[in-house]
PDB file of C-alpha atoms in Angstrom:
ATOM      1  CA  MET A 216      20.265 -13.720   6.527  1.00 91.00           C
ATOM      2  CA  GLN A 217      21.510 -14.233  10.088  1.00 94.00           C
ATOM      3  CA  LEU A 218      23.873 -11.267   9.770  1.00 96.00           C
ATOM      4  CA  LEU A 219      21.052  -9.118   8.420  1.00 96.00           C
ATOM      5  CA  ILE A 220      18.764 -10.017  11.307  1.00 97.00           C
ATOM      6  CA  LEU A 221      21.535  -9.458  13.856  1.00 97.00           C
ATOM      7  CA  GLY A 222      22.366  -6.097  12.320  1.00 97.00           C
ATOM      8  CA  LEU A 223      18.727  -5.034  12.363  1.00 97.00           C
ATOM      9  CA  ALA A 224      18.373  -6.125  15.982  1.00 97.00           C
ATOM     10  CA  ILE A 225      21.400  -4.033  16.984  1.00 97.00           C
ATOM     11  CA  PHE A 226      20.689  -0.969  14.830  1.00 97.00           C
ATOM     12  CA  LEU A 227      16.942  -0.736  15.393  1.00 97.00           C
ATOM     13  CA  GLY A 228      17.347  -1.879  18.982  1.00 96.00           C
ATOM     14  CA  VAL A 229      19.564   1.048  19.903  1.00 95.00           C
ATOM     15  CA  HIS A 230      17.254   3.381  17.975  1.00 95.00           C
ATOM     16  CA  SER A 231      14.277   2.034  19.926  1.00 94.00           C
ATOM     17  CA  VAL A 232      15.574   2.845  23.407  1.00 93.00           C
ATOM     18  CA  ARG A 233      13.540   6.040  23.506  1.00 90.00           C
ATOM     19  CA  ILE A 234      10.425   4.141  22.427  1.00 90.00           C
ATOM     20  CA  PHE A 235      10.568   1.402  25.057  1.00 91.00           C
ATOM     21  CA  ALA A 236      12.943   2.632  27.775  1.00 91.00           C
ATOM     22  CA  GLU A 237      12.836   6.423  27.998  1.00 89.00           C
ATOM     23  CA  GLY A 238      13.512   6.401  31.728  1.00 90.00           C
ATOM     24  CA  TRP A 239      16.541   4.107  31.387  1.00 92.00           C
ATOM     25  CA  ARG A 240      17.892   6.281  28.555  1.00 91.00           C
ATOM     26  CA  ASN A 241      17.565   9.432  30.648  1.00 90.00           C
ATOM     27  CA  ALA A 242      19.312   7.745  33.587  1.00 92.00           C
ATOM     28  CA  ARG A 243      22.218   6.697  31.337  1.00 90.00           C
ATOM     29  CA  LEU A 244      22.487  10.235  29.968  1.00 89.00           C
ATOM     30  CA  VAL A 245      22.842  11.591  33.488  1.00 91.00           C
ATOM     31  CA  ALA A 246      25.280   8.871  34.587  1.00 93.00           C
ATOM     32  CA  MET A 247      27.480   8.913  31.470  1.00 92.00           C
ATOM     33  CA  GLY A 248      27.126  12.459  30.231  1.00 93.00           C
ATOM     34  CA  GLU A 249      25.742  13.453  26.854  1.00 91.00           C
ATOM     35  CA  MET A 250      28.979  13.094  24.881  1.00 93.00           C
ATOM     36  CA  ALA A 251      29.790   9.615  26.226  1.00 94.00           C
ATOM     37  CA  TRP A 252      26.212   8.452  25.614  1.00 92.00           C
ATOM     38  CA  LYS A 253      26.273   9.743  22.040  1.00 93.00           C
ATOM     39  CA  GLY A 254      29.637   8.076  21.495  1.00 95.00           C
ATOM     40  CA  VAL A 255      28.404   4.647  22.614  1.00 95.00           C
ATOM     41  CA  TYR A 256      25.149   5.140  20.706  1.00 94.00           C
ATOM     42  CA  SER A 257      27.038   5.983  17.517  1.00 96.00           C
ATOM     43  CA  VAL A 258      29.470   3.056  17.780  1.00 97.00           C
ATOM     44  CA  VAL A 259      26.695   0.524  18.404  1.00 97.00           C
ATOM     45  CA  SER A 260      24.643   2.013  15.547  1.00 97.00           C
ATOM     46  CA  LEU A 261      27.614   1.783  13.193  1.00 97.00           C
ATOM     47  CA  ILE A 262      28.209  -1.868  14.085  1.00 97.00           C
ATOM     48  CA  GLY A 263      24.560  -2.627  13.396  1.00 97.00           C
ATOM     49  CA  LEU A 264      24.645  -0.744  10.092  1.00 95.00           C
ATOM     50  CA  VAL A 265      27.737  -2.598   8.887  1.00 95.00           C
ATOM     51  CA  LEU A 266      26.098  -5.930   9.708  1.00 96.00           C
ATOM     52  CA  ILE A 267      22.920  -4.879   7.885  1.00 95.00           C
ATOM     53  CA  VAL A 268      24.831  -3.919   4.741  1.00 92.00           C
ATOM     54  CA  LYS A 269      26.935  -7.074   4.803  1.00 93.00           C
ATOM     55  CA  GLY A 270      24.013  -9.356   5.633  1.00 95.00           C
ATOM     56  CA  TYR A 271      21.736  -7.844   2.995  1.00 93.00           C
ATOM     57  CA  GLY A 272      24.487  -8.095   0.383  1.00 90.00           C
ATOM     58  CA  GLU A 273      25.023 -11.777   1.159  1.00 93.00           C
ATOM     59  CA  ALA A 274      21.279 -12.512   1.183  1.00 93.00           C
ATOM     60  CA  ARG A 275      20.936 -10.955  -2.280  1.00 90.00           C
ATOM     61  CA  LEU A 276      23.399 -13.497  -3.682  1.00 91.00           C
ATOM     62  CA  SER A 277      20.846 -16.305  -3.221  1.00 91.00           C
ATOM     63  CA  PRO A 278      17.480 -14.540  -2.982  1.00 92.00           C
ATOM     64  CA  THR A 279      14.249 -16.184  -1.905  1.00 94.00           C
ATOM     65  CA  LEU A 280      11.548 -14.683  -4.128  1.00 95.00           C
ATOM     66  CA  LEU A 281       8.188 -14.141  -2.441  1.00 95.00           C
ATOM     67  CA  TRP A 282       6.485 -12.151  -5.191  1.00 93.00           C
ATOM     68  CA  VAL A 283       7.239 -10.313  -8.429  1.00 93.00           C
ATOM     69  CA  SER A 284       6.417  -6.619  -8.235  1.00 91.00           C
ATOM     70  CA  PRO A 285       4.620  -5.093 -11.231  1.00 92.00           C
ATOM     71  CA  THR A 286       6.387  -2.466 -13.343  1.00 89.00           C
ATOM     72  CA  TRP A 287       4.248   0.349 -11.983  1.00 92.00           C
ATOM     73  CA  ALA A 288       5.484  -0.412  -8.452  1.00 93.00           C
ATOM     74  CA  ALA A 289       9.017   0.654  -9.407  1.00 89.00           C
ATOM     75  CA  HIS A 290       7.717   3.965 -10.779  1.00 91.00           C
ATOM     76  CA  LEU A 291       5.669   4.583  -7.648  1.00 95.00           C
ATOM     77  CA  ALA A 292       8.675   3.686  -5.507  1.00 93.00           C
ATOM     78  CA  ALA A 293      10.761   6.292  -7.347  1.00 92.00           C
ATOM     79  CA  LEU A 294       8.203   8.990  -6.515  1.00 95.00           C
ATOM     80  CA  LEU A 295       7.966   7.852  -2.903  1.00 96.00           C
ATOM     81  CA  THR A 296      11.735   7.900  -2.448  1.00 96.00           C
ATOM     82  CA  LEU A 297      11.751  11.454  -3.802  1.00 96.00           C
ATOM     83  CA  LEU A 298       9.243  12.400  -1.117  1.00 97.00           C
ATOM     84  CA  SER A 299      11.332  10.531   1.441  1.00 97.00           C
ATOM     85  CA  SER A 300      14.460  12.450   0.437  1.00 97.00           C
ATOM     86  CA  VAL A 301      12.685  15.782   0.931  1.00 98.00           C
ATOM     87  CA  LEU A 302      11.351  14.668   4.320  1.00 97.00           C
ATOM     88  CA  LEU A 303      14.794  13.542   5.486  1.00 97.00           C
ATOM     89  CA  THR A 304      16.280  16.853   4.349  1.00 97.00           C
ATOM     90  CA  ALA A 305      13.566  18.739   6.223  1.00 96.00           C
ATOM     91  CA  ALA A 306      14.804  17.231   9.480  1.00 95.00           C
ATOM     92  CA  TYR A 307      18.082  19.150   9.133  1.00 95.00           C
ATOM     93  CA  VAL A 308      17.228  22.491   7.488  1.00 95.00           C
ATOM     94  CA  PRO A 309      16.125  24.902  10.246  1.00 93.00           C
ATOM     95  CA  GLY A 310      13.010  26.991   9.842  1.00 93.00           C
ATOM     96  CA  ASN A 311      11.409  25.072   6.970  1.00 95.00           C
ATOM     97  CA  ALA A 312       7.630  24.725   6.809  1.00 95.00           C
ATOM     98  CA  ILE A 313       7.747  20.950   6.359  1.00 95.00           C
ATOM     99  CA  LYS A 314       9.410  20.342   9.720  1.00 93.00           C
ATOM    100  CA  LEU A 315       7.322  22.949  11.499  1.00 91.00           C
ATOM    101  CA  ARG A 316       4.128  21.306  10.251  1.00 91.00           C
ATOM    102  CA  LEU A 317       5.005  17.608  10.443  1.00 90.00           C
ATOM    103  CA  LYS A 318       7.224  17.801  13.577  1.00 88.00           C
ATOM    104  CA  HIS A 319       8.991  14.500  12.821  1.00 91.00           C
ATOM    105  CA  PRO A 320       9.919  14.503   9.128  1.00 95.00           C
ATOM    106  CA  MET A 321      12.861  12.121   9.531  1.00 95.00           C
ATOM    107  CA  VAL A 322      10.737   9.300  10.929  1.00 95.00           C
ATOM    108  CA  LEU A 323       8.096   9.925   8.272  1.00 96.00           C
ATOM    109  CA  GLY A 324      10.845   9.878   5.644  1.00 97.00           C
ATOM    110  CA  VAL A 325      12.065   6.480   6.845  1.00 97.00           C
ATOM    111  CA  LYS A 326       8.482   5.194   6.780  1.00 97.00           C
ATOM    112  CA  VAL A 327       7.973   6.341   3.174  1.00 97.00           C
ATOM    113  CA  TRP A 328      11.425   5.008   2.138  1.00 97.00           C
ATOM    114  CA  ALA A 329      10.713   1.572   3.603  1.00 97.00           C
ATOM    115  CA  LEU A 330       7.246   1.379   2.053  1.00 97.00           C
ATOM    116  CA  ALA A 331       8.651   2.360  -1.349  1.00 96.00           C
ATOM    117  CA  HIS A 332      11.214  -0.436  -1.251  1.00 95.00           C
ATOM    118  CA  LEU A 333       8.651  -2.997  -0.130  1.00 96.00           C
ATOM    119  CA  LEU A 334       6.492  -2.089  -3.118  1.00 94.00           C
ATOM    120  CA  ALA A 335       9.353  -2.504  -5.585  1.00 92.00           C
ATOM    121  CA  ASN A 336      11.085  -5.581  -4.124  1.00 93.00           C
ATOM    122  CA  GLY A 337       9.703  -9.002  -3.336  1.00 93.00           C
ATOM    123  CA  THR A 338      12.483 -11.118  -1.857  1.00 95.00           C
ATOM    124  CA  LEU A 339      12.626 -12.428   1.694  1.00 97.00           C
ATOM    125  CA  ALA A 340      15.652 -10.260   2.483  1.00 96.00           C
ATOM    126  CA  ASP A 341      13.784  -7.156   1.276  1.00 96.00           C
ATOM    127  CA  VAL A 342      10.772  -7.976   3.420  1.00 97.00           C
ATOM    128  CA  VAL A 343      12.978  -8.523   6.470  1.00 97.00           C
ATOM    129  CA  LEU A 344      15.026  -5.362   5.896  1.00 97.00           C
ATOM    130  CA  PHE A 345      12.419  -2.851   4.788  1.00 97.00           C
ATOM    131  CA  GLY A 346       9.591  -4.404   6.781  1.00 97.00           C
ATOM    132  CA  SER A 347      11.673  -4.008   9.942  1.00 97.00           C
ATOM    133  CA  PHE A 348      12.398  -0.358   9.189  1.00 98.00           C
ATOM    134  CA  LEU A 349       8.727   0.293   8.402  1.00 97.00           C
ATOM    135  CA  ALA A 350       7.587  -1.296  11.673  1.00 97.00           C
ATOM    136  CA  TRP A 351      10.220   0.682  13.594  1.00 97.00           C
ATOM    137  CA  ALA A 352       9.207   3.952  11.926  1.00 96.00           C
ATOM    138  CA  ILE A 353       5.537   3.399  12.780  1.00 95.00           C
ATOM    139  CA  LEU A 354       6.360   2.724  16.435  1.00 95.00           C
ATOM    140  CA  CYS A 355       8.841   5.598  16.591  1.00 94.00           C
ATOM    141  CA  PHE A 356       6.365   8.073  15.101  1.00 91.00           C
ATOM    142  CA  ARG A 357       3.678   7.068  17.582  1.00 90.00           C
ATOM    143  CA  SER A 358       6.145   7.398  20.446  1.00 89.00           C
ATOM    144  CA  ALA A 359       7.334  10.804  19.252  1.00 85.00           C
ATOM    145  CA  ARG A 360       3.754  12.044  18.898  1.00 81.00           C
ATOM    146  CA  ARG A 361       3.032  11.039  22.490  1.00 81.00           C
ATOM    147  CA  ARG A 362       5.980  13.032  23.790  1.00 75.00           C
ATOM    148  CA  GLU A 363       5.494  16.740  24.363  1.00 61.00           C
ATOM    149  CA  VAL A 364       6.816  18.764  21.446  1.00 60.00           C
ATOM    150  CA  PRO A 365       8.140  22.250  22.208  1.00 60.00           C
ATOM    151  CA  PRO A 366       6.351  25.069  20.367  1.00 57.00           C
ATOM    152  CA  ALA A 367       7.770  26.167  17.031  1.00 54.00           C
ATOM    153  CA  ALA A 368      10.365  28.931  17.279  1.00 59.00           C
ATOM    154  CA  GLY A 369       8.642  31.319  14.878  1.00 69.00           C
ATOM    155  CA  PRO A 370       7.099  31.277  11.401  1.00 83.00           C
ATOM    156  CA  ALA A 371       8.489  29.150   8.604  1.00 87.00           C
ATOM    157  CA  SER A 372      10.950  30.686   6.189  1.00 91.00           C
ATOM    158  CA  PRO A 373       9.961  30.407   2.507  1.00 94.00           C
ATOM    159  CA  LEU A 374      13.669  30.391   1.620  1.00 95.00           C
ATOM    160  CA  ALA A 375      14.379  27.527   4.039  1.00 95.00           C
ATOM    161  CA  THR A 376      11.437  25.554   2.654  1.00 96.00           C
ATOM    162  CA  THR A 377      12.551  26.096  -0.943  1.00 97.00           C
ATOM    163  CA  LEU A 378      16.095  25.126   0.002  1.00 97.00           C
ATOM    164  CA  THR A 379      14.812  21.977   1.705  1.00 97.00           C
ATOM    165  CA  VAL A 380      12.940  20.855  -1.403  1.00 97.00           C
ATOM    166  CA  ALA A 381      15.873  21.712  -3.688  1.00 97.00           C
ATOM    167  CA  ILE A 382      18.420  19.830  -1.565  1.00 97.00           C
ATOM    168  CA  GLY A 383      16.082  16.865  -1.178  1.00 97.00           C
ATOM    169  CA  LEU A 384      15.482  16.706  -4.929  1.00 96.00           C
ATOM    170  CA  GLY A 385      19.203  16.996  -5.671  1.00 96.00           C
ATOM    171  CA  ALA A 386      20.142  14.321  -3.134  1.00 95.00           C
ATOM    172  CA  TRP A 387      17.461  11.997  -4.517  1.00 95.00           C
ATOM    173  CA  ALA A 388      18.649  12.481  -8.104  1.00 92.00           C
ATOM    174  CA  ALA A 389      22.323  11.980  -7.219  1.00 92.00           C
ATOM    175  CA  PHE A 390      21.667   8.845  -5.215  1.00 90.00           C
ATOM    176  CA  ALA A 391      19.261   7.379  -7.764  1.00 86.00           C
ATOM    177  CA  MET A 392      21.600   7.999 -10.698  1.00 86.00           C
ATOM    178  CA  TRP A 393      24.968   7.182  -9.093  1.00 86.00           C
ATOM    179  CA  GLY A 394      24.984   6.465  -5.361  1.00 78.00           C
ATOM    180  CA  HIS A 395      22.527   3.575  -5.353  1.00 80.00           C
ATOM    181  CA  ALA A 396      24.549   1.633  -7.917  1.00 72.00           C
ATOM    182  CA  ALA A 397      27.859   2.394  -6.189  1.00 73.00           C
ATOM    183  CA  LEU A 398      26.691   1.429  -2.689  1.00 73.00           C
ATOM    184  CA  ILE A 399      23.952  -1.136  -3.318  1.00 74.00           C
ATOM    185  CA  GLY A 400      24.877  -2.470  -6.747  1.00 70.00           C
ATOM    186  CA  VAL A 401      21.473  -1.740  -8.289  1.00 72.00           C
ATOM    187  CA  ARG A 402      20.510   1.029 -10.700  1.00 75.00           C
ATOM    188  CA  PRO A 403      16.916   2.031  -9.844  1.00 75.00           C
ATOM    189  CA  PHE A 404      16.229   3.326 -13.337  1.00 69.00           C
ATOM    190  CA  ALA A 405      17.840   0.439 -15.220  1.00 63.00           C
ATOM    191  CA  MET A 406      16.638  -3.058 -15.884  1.00 45.00           C
ATOM    192  CA  THR A 407      19.966  -4.709 -15.027  1.00 41.00           C
ATOM    193  CA  PRO A 408      22.131  -4.515 -11.870  1.00 43.00           C
ATOM    194  CA  ALA A 409      25.341  -2.570 -11.850  1.00 41.00           C
ATOM    195  CA  ALA A 410      28.528  -4.346 -12.813  1.00 37.00           C
ATOM    196  CA  GLY A 411      29.838  -6.505 -10.020  1.00 39.00           C
ATOM    197  CA  ALA A 412      26.480  -6.664  -8.226  1.00 37.00           C
TER     198      ALA A 412
END
């Protein structure tokens, strides 16, 4: 659990600089240059992510159960993670209507993803992990909404929007069926964990 908390502090801490220290971030960008700043940001983020994965994996070996989620919660979580996948995809596909309307689909996607996992999981490690991401996403979204957003660069493309939904659906299906078990050790649509979990 200590590794998980340390990883979350590092990963979410570096991702919260713009929320709590916008002026300091801008000063570092000027002093270091954009490429150097992004390099340090990426390395620190990666260290935090590795600690999160390792800490969460260790915490799952001796879980502290807080509640047992009902069966319907897992089904709802599956639908919410599908929505989350589309939102995350929308952050990267230019010209799609989802991004043009919501402005910050990635942060919203993280919020939906975290909420989905809190609904379906009731251990202390899950609450710490997904609760932290949910709290961060709420603060980040509020911060982003307060900042001035440049006007949209033209009307949405129906093709880009369709592509966004298709890629999001495909990524969700692939991760749910194969990636989740390979990386996390849990099959979302099975009653038992993957071998070796």
